Tab-separated table of C-alpha atoms in Angstrom:
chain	number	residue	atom	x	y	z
A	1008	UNK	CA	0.000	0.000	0.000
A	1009	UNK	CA	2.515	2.646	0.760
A	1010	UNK	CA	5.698	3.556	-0.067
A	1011	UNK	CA	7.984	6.149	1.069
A	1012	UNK	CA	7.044	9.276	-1.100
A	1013	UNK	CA	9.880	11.493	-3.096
A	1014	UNK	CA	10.239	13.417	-0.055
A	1015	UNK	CA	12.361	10.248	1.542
A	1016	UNK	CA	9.999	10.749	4.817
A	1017	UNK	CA	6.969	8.378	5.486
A	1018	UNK	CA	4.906	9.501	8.472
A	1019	UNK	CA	3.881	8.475	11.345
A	1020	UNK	CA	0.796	10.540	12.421
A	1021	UNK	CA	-0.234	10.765	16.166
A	1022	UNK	CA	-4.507	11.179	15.576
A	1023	UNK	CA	-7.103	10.398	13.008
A	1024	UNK	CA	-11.094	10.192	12.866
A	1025	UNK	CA	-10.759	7.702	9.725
A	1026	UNK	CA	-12.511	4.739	11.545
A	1027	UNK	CA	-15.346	6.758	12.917
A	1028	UNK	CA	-15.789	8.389	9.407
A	1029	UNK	CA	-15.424	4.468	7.890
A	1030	UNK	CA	-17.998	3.466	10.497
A	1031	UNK	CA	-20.886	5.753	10.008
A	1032	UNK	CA	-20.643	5.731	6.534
A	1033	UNK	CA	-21.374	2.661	6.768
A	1034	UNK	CA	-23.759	3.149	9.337
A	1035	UNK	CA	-25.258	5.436	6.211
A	1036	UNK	CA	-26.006	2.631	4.208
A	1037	UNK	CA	-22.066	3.670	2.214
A	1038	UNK	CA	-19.381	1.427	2.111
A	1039	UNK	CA	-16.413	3.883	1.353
A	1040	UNK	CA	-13.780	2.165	-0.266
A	1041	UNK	CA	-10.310	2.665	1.590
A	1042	UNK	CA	-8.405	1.412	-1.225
A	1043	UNK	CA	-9.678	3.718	-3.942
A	1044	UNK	CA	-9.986	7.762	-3.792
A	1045	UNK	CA	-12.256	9.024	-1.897
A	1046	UNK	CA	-13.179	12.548	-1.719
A	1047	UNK	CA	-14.651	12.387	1.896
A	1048	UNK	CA	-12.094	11.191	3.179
A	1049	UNK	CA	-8.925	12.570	4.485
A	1050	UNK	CA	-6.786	9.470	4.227
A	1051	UNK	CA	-7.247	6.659	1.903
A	1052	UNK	CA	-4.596	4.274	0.395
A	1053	UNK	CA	-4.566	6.281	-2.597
A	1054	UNK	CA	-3.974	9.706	-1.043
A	1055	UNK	CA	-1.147	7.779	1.614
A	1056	UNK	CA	0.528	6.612	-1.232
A	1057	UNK	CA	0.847	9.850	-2.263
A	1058	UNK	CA	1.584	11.534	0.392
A	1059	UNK	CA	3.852	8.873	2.056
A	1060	UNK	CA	1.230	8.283	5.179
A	1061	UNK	CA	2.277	5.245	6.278
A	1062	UNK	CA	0.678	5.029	9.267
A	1063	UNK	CA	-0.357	6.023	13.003
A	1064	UNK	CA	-2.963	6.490	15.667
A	1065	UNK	CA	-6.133	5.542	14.975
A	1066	UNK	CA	-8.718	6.711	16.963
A	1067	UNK	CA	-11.998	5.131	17.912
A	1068	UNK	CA	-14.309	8.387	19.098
A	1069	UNK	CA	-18.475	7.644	20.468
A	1070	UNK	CA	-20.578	10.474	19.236
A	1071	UNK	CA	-22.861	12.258	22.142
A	1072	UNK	CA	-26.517	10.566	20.720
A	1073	UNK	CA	-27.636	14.564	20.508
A	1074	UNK	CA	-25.031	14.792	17.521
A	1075	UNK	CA	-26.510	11.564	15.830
A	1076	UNK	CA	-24.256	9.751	13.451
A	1077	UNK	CA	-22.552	12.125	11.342
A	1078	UNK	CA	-19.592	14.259	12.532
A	1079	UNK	CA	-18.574	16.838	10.332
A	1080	UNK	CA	-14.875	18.478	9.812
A	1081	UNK	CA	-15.841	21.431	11.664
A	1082	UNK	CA	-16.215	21.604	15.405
A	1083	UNK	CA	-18.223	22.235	17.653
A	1084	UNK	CA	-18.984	22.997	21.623
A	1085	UNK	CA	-20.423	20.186	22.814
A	1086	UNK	CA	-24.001	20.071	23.949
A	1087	UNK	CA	-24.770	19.957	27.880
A	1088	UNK	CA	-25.850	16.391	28.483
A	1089	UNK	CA	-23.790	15.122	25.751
A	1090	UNK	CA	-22.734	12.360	28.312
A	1091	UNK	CA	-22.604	8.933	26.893
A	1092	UNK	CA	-23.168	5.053	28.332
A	1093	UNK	CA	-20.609	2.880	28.630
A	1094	UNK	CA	-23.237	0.352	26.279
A	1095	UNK	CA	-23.236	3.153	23.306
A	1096	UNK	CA	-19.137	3.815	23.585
A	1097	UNK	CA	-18.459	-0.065	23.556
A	1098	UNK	CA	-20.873	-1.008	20.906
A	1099	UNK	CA	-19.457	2.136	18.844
A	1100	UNK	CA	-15.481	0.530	19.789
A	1101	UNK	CA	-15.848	-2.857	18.533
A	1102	UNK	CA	-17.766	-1.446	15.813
A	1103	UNK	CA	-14.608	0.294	14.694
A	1104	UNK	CA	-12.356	-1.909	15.490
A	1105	UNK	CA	-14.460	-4.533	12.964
A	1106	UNK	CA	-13.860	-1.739	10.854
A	1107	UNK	CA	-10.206	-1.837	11.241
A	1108	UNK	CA	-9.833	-5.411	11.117
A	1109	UNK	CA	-12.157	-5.306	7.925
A	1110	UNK	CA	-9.401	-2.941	6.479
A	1111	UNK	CA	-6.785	-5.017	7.745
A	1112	UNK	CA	-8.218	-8.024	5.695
A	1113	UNK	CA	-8.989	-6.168	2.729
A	1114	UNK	CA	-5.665	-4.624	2.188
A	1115	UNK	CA	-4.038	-8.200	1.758
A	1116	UNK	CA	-1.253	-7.780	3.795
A	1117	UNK	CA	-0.739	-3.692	3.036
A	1118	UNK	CA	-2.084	-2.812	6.809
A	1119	UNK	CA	-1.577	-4.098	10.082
A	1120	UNK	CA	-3.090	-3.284	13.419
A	1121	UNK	CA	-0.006	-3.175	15.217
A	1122	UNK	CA	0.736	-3.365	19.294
A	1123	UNK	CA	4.291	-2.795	19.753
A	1124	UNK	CA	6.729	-0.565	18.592
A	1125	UNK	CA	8.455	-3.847	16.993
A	1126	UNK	CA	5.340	-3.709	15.250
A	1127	UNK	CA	5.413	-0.310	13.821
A	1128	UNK	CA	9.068	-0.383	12.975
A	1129	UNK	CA	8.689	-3.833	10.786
A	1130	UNK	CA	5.436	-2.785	9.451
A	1131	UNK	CA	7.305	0.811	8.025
A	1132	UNK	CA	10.092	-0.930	7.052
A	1133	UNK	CA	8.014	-3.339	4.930
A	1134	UNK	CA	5.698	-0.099	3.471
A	1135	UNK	CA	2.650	-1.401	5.296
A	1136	UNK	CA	0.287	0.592	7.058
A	1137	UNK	CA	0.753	0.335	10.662
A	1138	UNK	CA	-2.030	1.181	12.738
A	1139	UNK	CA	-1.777	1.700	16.631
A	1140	UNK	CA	-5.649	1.550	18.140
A	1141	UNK	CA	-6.751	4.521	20.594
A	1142	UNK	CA	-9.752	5.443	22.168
A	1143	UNK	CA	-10.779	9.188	22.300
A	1144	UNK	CA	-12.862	9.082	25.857
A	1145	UNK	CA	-12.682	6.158	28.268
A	1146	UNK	CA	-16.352	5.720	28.284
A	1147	UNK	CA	-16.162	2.043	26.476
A	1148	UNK	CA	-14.124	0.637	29.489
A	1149	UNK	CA	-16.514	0.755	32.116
A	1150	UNK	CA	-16.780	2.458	35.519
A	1151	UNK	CA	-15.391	-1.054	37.217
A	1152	UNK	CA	-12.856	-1.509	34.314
A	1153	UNK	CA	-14.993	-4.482	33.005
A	1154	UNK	CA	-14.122	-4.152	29.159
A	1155	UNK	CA	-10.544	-2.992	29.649
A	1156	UNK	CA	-8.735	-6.690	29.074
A	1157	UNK	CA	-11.031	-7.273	26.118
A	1158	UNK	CA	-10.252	-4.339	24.091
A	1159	UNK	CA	-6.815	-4.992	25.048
A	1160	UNK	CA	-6.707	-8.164	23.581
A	1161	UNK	CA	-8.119	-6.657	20.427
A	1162	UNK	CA	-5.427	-4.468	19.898
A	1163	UNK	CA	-6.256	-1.367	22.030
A	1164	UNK	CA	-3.157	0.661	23.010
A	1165	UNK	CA	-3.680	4.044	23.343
A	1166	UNK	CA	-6.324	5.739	25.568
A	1167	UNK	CA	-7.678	9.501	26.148
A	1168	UNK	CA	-9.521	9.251	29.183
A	1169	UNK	CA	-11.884	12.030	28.071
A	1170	UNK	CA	-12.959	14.477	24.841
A	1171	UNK	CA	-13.943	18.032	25.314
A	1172	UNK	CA	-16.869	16.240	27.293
A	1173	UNK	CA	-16.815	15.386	31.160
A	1174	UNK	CA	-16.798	11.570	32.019
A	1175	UNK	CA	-16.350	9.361	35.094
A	1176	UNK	CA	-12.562	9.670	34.825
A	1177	UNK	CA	-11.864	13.613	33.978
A	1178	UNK	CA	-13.320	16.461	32.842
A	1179	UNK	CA	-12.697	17.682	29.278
A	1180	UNK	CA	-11.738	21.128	27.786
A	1181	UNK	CA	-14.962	22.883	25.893
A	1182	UNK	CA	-13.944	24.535	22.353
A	1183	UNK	CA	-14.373	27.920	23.465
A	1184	UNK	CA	-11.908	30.278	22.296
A	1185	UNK	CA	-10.038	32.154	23.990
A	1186	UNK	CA	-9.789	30.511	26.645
A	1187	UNK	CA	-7.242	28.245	29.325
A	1188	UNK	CA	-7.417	24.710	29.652
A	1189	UNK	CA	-7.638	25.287	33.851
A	1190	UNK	CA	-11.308	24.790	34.030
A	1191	UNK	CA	-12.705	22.609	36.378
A	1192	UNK	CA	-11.585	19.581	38.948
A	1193	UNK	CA	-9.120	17.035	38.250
A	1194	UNK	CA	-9.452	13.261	37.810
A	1195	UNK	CA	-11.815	11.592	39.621
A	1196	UNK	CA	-10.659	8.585	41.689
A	1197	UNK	CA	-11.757	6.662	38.730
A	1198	UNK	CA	-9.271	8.774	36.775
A	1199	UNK	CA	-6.629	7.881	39.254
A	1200	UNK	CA	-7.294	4.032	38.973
A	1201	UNK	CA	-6.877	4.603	35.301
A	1202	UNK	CA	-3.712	5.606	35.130
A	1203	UNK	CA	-2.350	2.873	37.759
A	1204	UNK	CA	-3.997	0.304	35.253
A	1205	UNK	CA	-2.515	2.145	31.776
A	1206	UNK	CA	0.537	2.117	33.375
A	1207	UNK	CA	0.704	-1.514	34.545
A	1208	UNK	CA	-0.819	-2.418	31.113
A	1209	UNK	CA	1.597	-0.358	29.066
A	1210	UNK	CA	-0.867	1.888	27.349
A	1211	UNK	CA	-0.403	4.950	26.406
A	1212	UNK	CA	-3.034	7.897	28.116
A	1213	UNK	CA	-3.349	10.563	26.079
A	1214	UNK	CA	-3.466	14.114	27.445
A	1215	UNK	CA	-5.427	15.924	24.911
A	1216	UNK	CA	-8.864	17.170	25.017
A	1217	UNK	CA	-7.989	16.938	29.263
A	1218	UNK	CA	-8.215	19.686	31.266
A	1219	UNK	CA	-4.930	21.506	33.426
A	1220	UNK	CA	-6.001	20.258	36.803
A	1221	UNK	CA	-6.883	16.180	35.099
A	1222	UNK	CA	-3.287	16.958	33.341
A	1223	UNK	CA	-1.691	17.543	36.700
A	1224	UNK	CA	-2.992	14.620	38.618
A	1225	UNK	CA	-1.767	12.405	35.376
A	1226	UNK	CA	1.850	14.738	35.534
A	1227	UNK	CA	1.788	13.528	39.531
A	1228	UNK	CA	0.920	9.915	38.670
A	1229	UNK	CA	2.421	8.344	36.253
A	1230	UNK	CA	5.715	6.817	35.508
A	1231	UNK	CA	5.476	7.234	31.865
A	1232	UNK	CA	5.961	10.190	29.722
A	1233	UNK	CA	3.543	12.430	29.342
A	1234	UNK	CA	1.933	12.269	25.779
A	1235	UNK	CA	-0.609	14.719	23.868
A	1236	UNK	CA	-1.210	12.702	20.717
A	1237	UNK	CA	-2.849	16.613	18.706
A	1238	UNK	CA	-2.559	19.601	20.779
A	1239	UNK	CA	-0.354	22.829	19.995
A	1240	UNK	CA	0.393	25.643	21.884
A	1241	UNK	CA	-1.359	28.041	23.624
A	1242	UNK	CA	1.100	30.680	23.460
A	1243	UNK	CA	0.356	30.870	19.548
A	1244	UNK	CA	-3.737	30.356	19.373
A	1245	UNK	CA	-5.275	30.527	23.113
A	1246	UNK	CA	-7.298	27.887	23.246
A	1247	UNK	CA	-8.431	25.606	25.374
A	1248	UNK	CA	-7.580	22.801	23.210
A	1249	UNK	CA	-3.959	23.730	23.289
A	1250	UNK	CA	-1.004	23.735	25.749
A	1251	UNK	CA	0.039	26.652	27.998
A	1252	UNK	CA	3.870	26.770	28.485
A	1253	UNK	CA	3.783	25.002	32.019
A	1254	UNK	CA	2.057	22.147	30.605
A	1255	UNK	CA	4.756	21.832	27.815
A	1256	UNK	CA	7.329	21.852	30.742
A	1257	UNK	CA	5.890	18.919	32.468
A	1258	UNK	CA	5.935	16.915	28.999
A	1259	UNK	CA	9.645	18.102	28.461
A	1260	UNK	CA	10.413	16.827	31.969
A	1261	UNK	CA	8.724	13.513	31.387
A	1262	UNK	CA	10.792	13.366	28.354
A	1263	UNK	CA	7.375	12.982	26.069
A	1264	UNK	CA	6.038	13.428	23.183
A	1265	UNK	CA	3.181	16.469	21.244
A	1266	UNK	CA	1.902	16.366	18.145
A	1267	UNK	CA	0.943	19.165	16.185
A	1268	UNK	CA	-2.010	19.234	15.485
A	1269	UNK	CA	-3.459	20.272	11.628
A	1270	UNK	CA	-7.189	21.768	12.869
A	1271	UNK	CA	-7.186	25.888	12.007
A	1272	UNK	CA	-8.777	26.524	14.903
A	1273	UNK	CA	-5.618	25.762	16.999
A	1274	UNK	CA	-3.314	26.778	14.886
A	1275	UNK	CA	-4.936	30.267	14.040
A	1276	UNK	CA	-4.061	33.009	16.676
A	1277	UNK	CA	-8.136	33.979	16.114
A	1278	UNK	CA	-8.894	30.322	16.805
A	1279	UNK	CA	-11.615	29.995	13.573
A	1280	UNK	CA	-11.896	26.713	12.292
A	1281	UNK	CA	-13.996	27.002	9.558
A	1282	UNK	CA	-11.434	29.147	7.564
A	1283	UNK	CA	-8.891	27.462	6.271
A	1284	UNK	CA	-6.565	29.832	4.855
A	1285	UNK	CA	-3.596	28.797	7.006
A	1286	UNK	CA	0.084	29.408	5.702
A	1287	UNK	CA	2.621	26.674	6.089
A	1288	UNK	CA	4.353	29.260	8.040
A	1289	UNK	CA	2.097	29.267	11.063
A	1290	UNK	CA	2.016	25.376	11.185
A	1291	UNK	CA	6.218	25.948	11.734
A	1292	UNK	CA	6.183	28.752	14.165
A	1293	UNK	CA	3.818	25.874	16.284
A	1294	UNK	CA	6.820	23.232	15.362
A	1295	UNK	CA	9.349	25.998	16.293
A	1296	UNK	CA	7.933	26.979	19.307
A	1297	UNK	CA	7.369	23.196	20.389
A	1298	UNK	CA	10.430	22.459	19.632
A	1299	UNK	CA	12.324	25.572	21.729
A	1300	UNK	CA	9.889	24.158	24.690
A	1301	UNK	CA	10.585	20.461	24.430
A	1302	UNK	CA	13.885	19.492	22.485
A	1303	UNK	CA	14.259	18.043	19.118
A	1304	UNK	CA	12.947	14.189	20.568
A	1305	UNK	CA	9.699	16.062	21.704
A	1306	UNK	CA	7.758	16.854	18.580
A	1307	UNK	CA	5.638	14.521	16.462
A	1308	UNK	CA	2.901	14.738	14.112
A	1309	UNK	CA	-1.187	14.624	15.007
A	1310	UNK	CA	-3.011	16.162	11.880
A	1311	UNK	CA	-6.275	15.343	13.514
A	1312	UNK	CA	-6.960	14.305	9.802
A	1313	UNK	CA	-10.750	13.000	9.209
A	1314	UNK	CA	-11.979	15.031	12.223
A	1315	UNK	CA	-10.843	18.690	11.823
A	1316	UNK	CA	-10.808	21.484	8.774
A	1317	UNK	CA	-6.859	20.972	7.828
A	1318	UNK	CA	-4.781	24.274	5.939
A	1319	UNK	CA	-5.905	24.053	2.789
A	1320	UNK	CA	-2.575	24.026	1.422
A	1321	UNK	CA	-2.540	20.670	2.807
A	1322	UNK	CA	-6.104	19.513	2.473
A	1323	UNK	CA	-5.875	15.653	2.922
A	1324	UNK	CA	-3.028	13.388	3.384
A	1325	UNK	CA	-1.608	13.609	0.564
A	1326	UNK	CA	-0.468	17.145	1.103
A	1327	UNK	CA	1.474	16.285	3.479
A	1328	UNK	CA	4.965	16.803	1.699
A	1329	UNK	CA	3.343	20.342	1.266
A	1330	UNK	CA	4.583	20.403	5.139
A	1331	UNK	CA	7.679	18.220	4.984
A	1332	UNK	CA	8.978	20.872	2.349
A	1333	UNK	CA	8.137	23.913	4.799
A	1334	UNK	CA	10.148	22.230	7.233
A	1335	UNK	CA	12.877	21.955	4.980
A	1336	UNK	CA	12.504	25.404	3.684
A	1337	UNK	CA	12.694	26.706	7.592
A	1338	UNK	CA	16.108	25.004	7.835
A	1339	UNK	CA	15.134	21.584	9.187
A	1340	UNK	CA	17.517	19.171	8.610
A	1341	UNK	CA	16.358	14.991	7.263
A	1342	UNK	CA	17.396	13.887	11.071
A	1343	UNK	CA	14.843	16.230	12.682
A	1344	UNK	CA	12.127	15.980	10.071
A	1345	UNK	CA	12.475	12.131	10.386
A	1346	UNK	CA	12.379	12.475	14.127
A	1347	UNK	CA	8.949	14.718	13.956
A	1348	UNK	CA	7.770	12.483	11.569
A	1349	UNK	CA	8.118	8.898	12.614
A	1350	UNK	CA	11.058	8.966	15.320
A	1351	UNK	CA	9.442	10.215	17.840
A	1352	UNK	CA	6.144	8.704	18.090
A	1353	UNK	CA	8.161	5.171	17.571
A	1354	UNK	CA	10.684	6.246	20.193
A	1355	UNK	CA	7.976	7.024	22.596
A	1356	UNK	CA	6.132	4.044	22.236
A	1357	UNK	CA	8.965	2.056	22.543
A	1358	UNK	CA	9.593	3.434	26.416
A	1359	UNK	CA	5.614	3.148	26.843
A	1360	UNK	CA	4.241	0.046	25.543
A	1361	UNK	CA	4.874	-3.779	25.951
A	1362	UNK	CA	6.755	-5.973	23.535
């Protein structure tokens, strides 16, 4: 399926909506093709052929029942009792992880879900799509923990133990803008139990969409490093979404790992997300600043492709050498772009999950 593009530098992306857009498509009475073009989607084979996508985080998101089942690019303050069961999220989580394993089956050997970093590196190195499983909200696990081991075993390895909705573990950051992510209590004791169990596990918890004082109590309890798999900072588009300067501390003294993520809204200093006039400029000075805040081994990728409105210089995933030549443009040499584009997701994962 893929192949490293002209560039020289496959990536490694740290968030995509792909499965969820897969899933109610086909909830839609559509089966989208993911091995032929598809103009809905943000990545396909076709377009990560293209664009040398070879791979990354797939997440598995529940829509609020209020929202119904189609989730569009743009985004969107979620509705007050947007809550969700933990029924609806796990019937929505092995429905898109069928999806996954459908793709997996289809592609004939071009995909693989993959649960180690072994994993990842042999799938790159043979051009086949690796795909690392993540929930966005720990909804589907249960308050007791119940469905944990059996998403496990089918391949989960990544978890965000809330979206920009509260939960039983933590309390999300709305999409108001501007705005700081310090709004509102920290984990629950739930929340804390989490962690002890990721940890343990060797999953990786994902500190996007979580709010400063849940991001603390995570900071304070685990023994991994601190991850936020699409988040950018606040210092260069204030909002919630993204992280202030003392957060970005804590990851750099965890030694762990941001992606940038590709959604206007939090790369634009007015924080619109429906306009998508974004240079390639502005998605740097986020790299630059990232990288002056966290070192060269702290900055991935996580486009937040199939789930955001992306610069339109990029538009899908096959745009994304659009990017990879701005970096080289702004002076990046091929050891940091390969770093920000595989190295460091692969590097973290390698210190998070079990072999």
């Amino acid at each position: 399926m893929n192949s490293i593009h002209s560039t020289g530098f496959p990536v490694f992306d740290g968030h995509n909506d792909t499965l969820l857009r897969l899933y109610t498509a086909r909830e839609s009475g559509i089966d989208l093709n993911f091995f032929q073009a598809q103009p809905d989607l943000h990545i396909d084979a076709v377009k990560a052929l293209e664009g040398g996508f070879s791979g990354g985080f797939f997440a598995m998101f529940t829509p609020s029942a209020k929202r119904g089942r189609r989730l569009g690019f743009s985004l969107s303050t979620p509705e007050k009792g947007g809550a969700i069961t933990t029924q609806r999220a796990l019937e929505y989580t092995h429905a898109m992880i069928d999806v996954a394993e459908k793709l997996v089956k289809r592609s004939k050997g071009a995909a693989k879900i993959c649960t180690s970093a072994n994993d990842i590196r042999s799938a790159l190195k043979a051009n086949v799509m690796a795909m690392v499983l993540h929930i966005e909200g720990a909804e589907a696990i249960g308050e007791d923990f119940a469905f944990l081991d059996e998403l496990y075993q089918r391949g989960l390895r990544s978890i965000g133990p809330v979206w920009s909705r509260d939960n039983q573990f933590a309390k999300g950051v709305p999409f108001t803008f501007p705005g700081l992510p310090d709004q509102g209590h920290g984990l629950s004791g739930l929340g804390k139990e989490l962690v002890r169990i990721c940890n343990a596990k060797g999953i990786v918890l994902d500190l996007s969409h979580l709010n400063e004082k849940g991001f603390r109590d995570i900071a304070k309890l685990s023994e991994h490093p601190l991850v936020a798999t699409h988040s950018n900072a606040h210092a260069l588009c204030p909002s919630p979404r993204n992280l202030t300067d003392s957060q970005l501390d804590a990851i750099a003294q965890s030694k762990g790992v941001v992606g940038l993520n590709f959604a206007c809204g939090f790369l634009r200093k007015d924080g619109s997300h429906r306009n998508d006039d974004v240079p390639m400029q502005v998605l740097i000075s986020h790299l630059d600043y990232l990288i002056e805040k966290l070192g060269e081994d702290g900055v991935a990728l996580g486009s937040d492709f199939d789930g955001c409105t992306v610069p339109r210089q990029i538009g899908d995933c096959s745009g994304l050498p659009v990017l990879i030549s701005a970096m080289q443009k702004a002076g990046y040499g091929s050891e940091l772009i390969v770093k920000i584009t595989s190295g460091n997701w692969i590097s973290l994962l390698e210190r998070t999950l079990k072999n």
